[in-house]
Amino acid sequence: GTRLLYAQRDGLWIAPAGNLVAAKQIVCTPASAAEEIAWSPDGNQIVFTAQRPGDDWDTIWRVDNDGAHLRDMLPIGSPVGSTGIRSIGLAGWNDRGELVFWTHCGTECLDFWSLDMSTGETAAYCVGSGYPAWPNRAARGAFSFRIGGVGIIERATRVDDAWCRKVLDPPEFGPHPIT
């Protein structure tokens, strides 16, 4: 690209590629530093995670690439988790142009969600445990289980019974050569 987007403790900055001297601050984040940042697929918007002033819980913020129209995409009362969700991560963009993200839902589990950036509507994918990977503009993602194995992240049909599907179990006795 032609622009570099980066986070400092005081907010988000954007600069022409190769010219950090010309950097311009586009968002001030006084409550906390932005933790994860990503461009929208069309490059017109930026999403990032940071604490919400007032209650200090993590949320997803959306802003135009010039710093205008800053919006909390998971306001208090949204169906994603509840006050107390301290950890939110950005996984990528799905084939519908929605942001896929995860919330930490307990000791070892992650809830995977999608977020329509124009309407603010969310949809559950599944619950899993591990490290997510989402190919850009893909319909499904994958994750590695903390206890071993690989799972698939898919849109849930029933939110109350939406565990991510495990597709590969770990070797029974640790690493071994493939024969």
GROMACS .gro file of C-alpha atoms in nm:
model
  179
    1GLY     CA    1   0.000   0.000   0.000
    2THR     CA    2   0.087   0.363  -0.002
    3ARG     CA    3   0.009   0.435   0.364
    4LEU     CA    4   0.137   0.300   0.691
    5LEU     CA    5  -0.104   0.268   0.983
    6TYR     CA    6   0.040   0.216   1.330
    7ALA     CA    7  -0.052   0.245   1.697
    8GLN     CA    8   0.128   0.439   1.967
    9ARG     CA    9   0.029   0.466   2.335
   10ASP     CA   10  -0.165   0.782   2.258
   11GLY     CA   11  -0.361   0.662   1.954
   12LEU     CA   12  -0.354   0.569   1.587
   13TRP     CA   13  -0.122   0.733   1.337
   14ILE     CA   14  -0.107   0.721   0.959
   15ALA     CA   15   0.185   0.815   0.736
   16PRO     CA   16   0.275   0.794   0.370
   17ALA     CA   17   0.478   0.476   0.315
   18GLY     CA   18   0.845   0.552   0.368
   19ASN     CA   19   0.787   0.894   0.526
   20LEU     CA   20   0.720   0.863   0.899
   21VAL     CA   21   0.814   1.230   0.945
   22ALA     CA   22   0.481   1.317   0.777
   23ALA     CA   23   0.277   1.100   1.018
   24LYS     CA   24  -0.058   1.238   1.131
   25GLN     CA   25  -0.249   1.128   1.440
   26ILE     CA   26  -0.601   1.028   1.335
   27VAL     CA   27  -0.741   0.888   1.664
   28CYS     CA   28  -0.656   0.974   2.022
   29THR     CA   29  -0.703   0.683   2.267
   30PRO     CA   30  -0.670   0.832   2.615
   31ALA     CA   31  -0.820   0.530   2.796
   32SER     CA   32  -0.568   0.281   2.658
   33ALA     CA   33  -0.349   0.212   2.362
   34ALA     CA   34  -0.503   0.048   2.056
   35GLU     CA   35  -0.424  -0.322   2.081
   36GLU     CA   36  -0.500  -0.458   1.733
   37ILE     CA   37  -0.559  -0.261   1.414
   38ALA     CA   38  -0.676  -0.357   1.065
   39TRP     CA   39  -0.779  -0.188   0.742
   40SER     CA   40  -1.122  -0.265   0.599
   41PRO     CA   41  -1.101  -0.461   0.271
   42ASP     CA   42  -1.171  -0.145   0.068
   43GLY     CA   43  -0.919   0.064   0.267
   44ASN     CA   44  -1.178   0.330   0.358
   45GLN     CA   45  -1.209   0.239   0.725
   46ILE     CA   46  -0.993   0.120   1.011
   47VAL     CA   47  -1.096  -0.108   1.295
   48PHE     CA   48  -0.908  -0.147   1.619
   49THR     CA   49  -0.951  -0.284   1.970
   50ALA     CA   50  -0.909  -0.062   2.275
   51GLN     CA   51  -1.074   0.001   2.607
   52ARG     CA   52  -1.400   0.193   2.627
   53PRO     CA   53  -1.372   0.507   2.843
   54GLY     CA   54  -1.586   0.486   3.153
   55ASP     CA   55  -1.592   0.110   3.208
   56ASP     CA   56  -1.244   0.017   3.073
   57TRP     CA   57  -1.368  -0.297   2.893
   58ASP     CA   58  -1.226  -0.383   2.552
   59THR     CA   59  -1.438  -0.309   2.247
   60ILE     CA   60  -1.403  -0.280   1.870
   61TRP     CA   61  -1.383   0.072   1.729
   62ARG     CA   62  -1.441   0.176   1.368
   63VAL     CA   63  -1.314   0.501   1.216
   64ASP     CA   64  -1.285   0.641   0.865
   65ASN     CA   65  -0.929   0.642   0.730
   66ASP     CA   66  -0.909   1.019   0.784
   67GLY     CA   67  -1.004   0.990   1.154
   68ALA     CA   68  -1.370   1.095   1.112
   69HIS     CA   69  -1.676   0.910   1.243
   70LEU     CA   70  -1.526   0.716   1.534
   71ARG     CA   71  -1.781   0.457   1.654
   72ASP     CA   72  -1.791   0.191   1.929
   73MET     CA   73  -1.910  -0.118   1.739
   74LEU     CA   74  -1.985  -0.322   2.055
   75PRO     CA   75  -2.159  -0.074   2.284
   76ILE     CA   76  -2.281  -0.168   2.631
   77GLY     CA   77  -2.584  -0.391   2.586
   78SER     CA   78  -2.466  -0.550   2.261
   79PRO     CA   79  -2.529  -0.925   2.233
   80VAL     CA   80  -2.156  -1.000   2.228
   81GLY     CA   81  -2.058  -1.108   2.576
   82SER     CA   82  -2.121  -0.860   2.851
   83THR     CA   83  -1.939  -0.607   3.059
   84GLY     CA   84  -1.643  -0.805   3.179
   85ILE     CA   85  -1.510  -0.915   2.841
   86ARG     CA   86  -1.153  -0.802   2.875
   87SER     CA   87  -1.002  -0.961   2.568
   88ILE     CA   88  -1.111  -0.911   2.208
   89GLY     CA   89  -0.905  -1.005   1.904
   90LEU     CA   90  -0.943  -0.940   1.533
   91ALA     CA   91  -0.931  -1.254   1.318
   92GLY     CA   92  -0.994  -1.115   0.966
   93TRP     CA   93  -1.264  -1.039   0.710
   94ASN     CA   94  -1.508  -1.305   0.586
   95ASP     CA   95  -1.648  -1.357   0.236
   96ARG     CA   96  -1.942  -1.125   0.317
   97GLY     CA   97  -1.714  -0.834   0.406
   98GLU     CA   98  -1.787  -0.873   0.779
   99LEU     CA   99  -1.519  -0.850   1.044
  100VAL     CA  100  -1.454  -1.181   1.220
  101PHE     CA  101  -1.335  -1.145   1.578
  102TRP     CA  102  -1.311  -1.341   1.900
  103THR     CA  103  -1.385  -1.271   2.262
  104HIS     CA  104  -1.224  -1.452   2.551
  105CYS     CA  105  -1.512  -1.633   2.721
  106GLY     CA  106  -1.346  -1.807   3.011
  107THR     CA  107  -1.036  -1.989   3.117
  108GLU     CA  108  -0.938  -2.147   2.784
  109CYS     CA  109  -1.222  -2.078   2.540
  110LEU     CA  110  -1.285  -1.823   2.267
  111ASP     CA  111  -1.619  -1.717   2.118
  112PHE     CA  112  -1.593  -1.641   1.746
  113TRP     CA  113  -1.823  -1.373   1.599
  114SER     CA  114  -1.883  -1.174   1.283
  115LEU     CA  115  -1.967  -0.803   1.278
  116ASP     CA  116  -2.140  -0.622   0.992
  117MET     CA  117  -1.960  -0.288   0.987
  118SER     CA  118  -2.247  -0.098   0.822
  119THR     CA  119  -2.530  -0.216   1.050
  120GLY     CA  120  -2.342  -0.314   1.367
  121GLU     CA  121  -2.521  -0.653   1.368
  122THR     CA  122  -2.331  -0.950   1.507
  123ALA     CA  123  -2.361  -1.323   1.442
  124ALA     CA  124  -2.208  -1.612   1.633
  125TYR     CA  125  -1.971  -1.851   1.461
  126CYS     CA  126  -1.875  -2.098   1.731
  127VAL     CA  127  -1.689  -2.154   2.056
  128GLY     CA  128  -1.339  -2.297   2.047
  129SER     CA  129  -1.009  -2.299   2.225
  130GLY     CA  130  -0.683  -2.205   2.060
  131TYR     CA  131  -0.525  -1.968   1.812
  132PRO     CA  132  -0.739  -1.845   1.519
  133ALA     CA  133  -0.634  -1.791   1.158
  134TRP     CA  134  -0.872  -1.639   0.904
  135PRO     CA  135  -0.779  -1.622   0.533
  136ASN     CA  136  -0.876  -1.284   0.388
  137ARG     CA  137  -1.234  -1.282   0.251
  138ALA     CA  138  -1.284  -1.654   0.324
  139ALA     CA  139  -1.609  -1.823   0.429
  140ARG     CA  140  -1.438  -2.028   0.702
  141GLY     CA  141  -1.137  -1.999   0.924
  142ALA     CA  142  -0.925  -2.241   1.125
  143PHE     CA  143  -0.768  -2.256   1.466
  144SER     CA  144  -0.524  -2.475   1.652
  145PHE     CA  145  -0.652  -2.625   1.976
  146ARG     CA  146  -0.443  -2.546   2.283
  147ILE     CA  147  -0.446  -2.919   2.361
  148GLY     CA  148  -0.351  -3.013   2.004
  149GLY     CA  149  -0.538  -3.061   1.681
  150VAL     CA  150  -0.701  -2.829   1.428
  151GLY     CA  151  -1.056  -2.696   1.417
  152ILE     CA  152  -1.277  -2.518   1.166
  153ILE     CA  153  -1.455  -2.189   1.244
  154GLU     CA  154  -1.798  -2.182   1.078
  155ARG     CA  155  -2.111  -1.972   1.123
  156ALA     CA  156  -2.325  -2.132   1.394
  157THR     CA  157  -2.674  -2.258   1.325
  158ARG     CA  158  -2.759  -2.278   1.696
  159VAL     CA  159  -2.579  -2.037   1.925
  160ASP     CA  160  -2.638  -2.251   2.236
  161ASP     CA  161  -2.471  -2.556   2.076
  162ALA     CA  162  -2.207  -2.409   1.852
  163TRP     CA  163  -1.875  -2.571   1.935
  164CYS     CA  164  -1.617  -2.538   1.660
  165ARG     CA  165  -1.567  -2.857   1.466
  166LYS     CA  166  -1.243  -3.042   1.532
  167VAL     CA  167  -1.105  -3.182   1.207
  168LEU     CA  168  -0.760  -3.310   1.303
  169ASP     CA  169  -0.659  -3.476   1.629
  170PRO     CA  170  -0.308  -3.442   1.770
  171PRO     CA  171  -0.065  -3.733   1.749
  172GLU     CA  172  -0.119  -3.965   2.043
  173PHE     CA  173   0.241  -3.974   2.160
  174GLY     CA  174   0.380  -3.632   2.067
  175PRO     CA  175   0.585  -3.540   1.761
  176HIS     CA  176   0.673  -3.825   1.527
  177PRO     CA  177   0.786  -3.865   1.167
  178ILE     CA  178   0.523  -3.890   0.898
  179THR     CA  179   0.545  -4.224   0.719
   0.00000   0.00000   0.00000
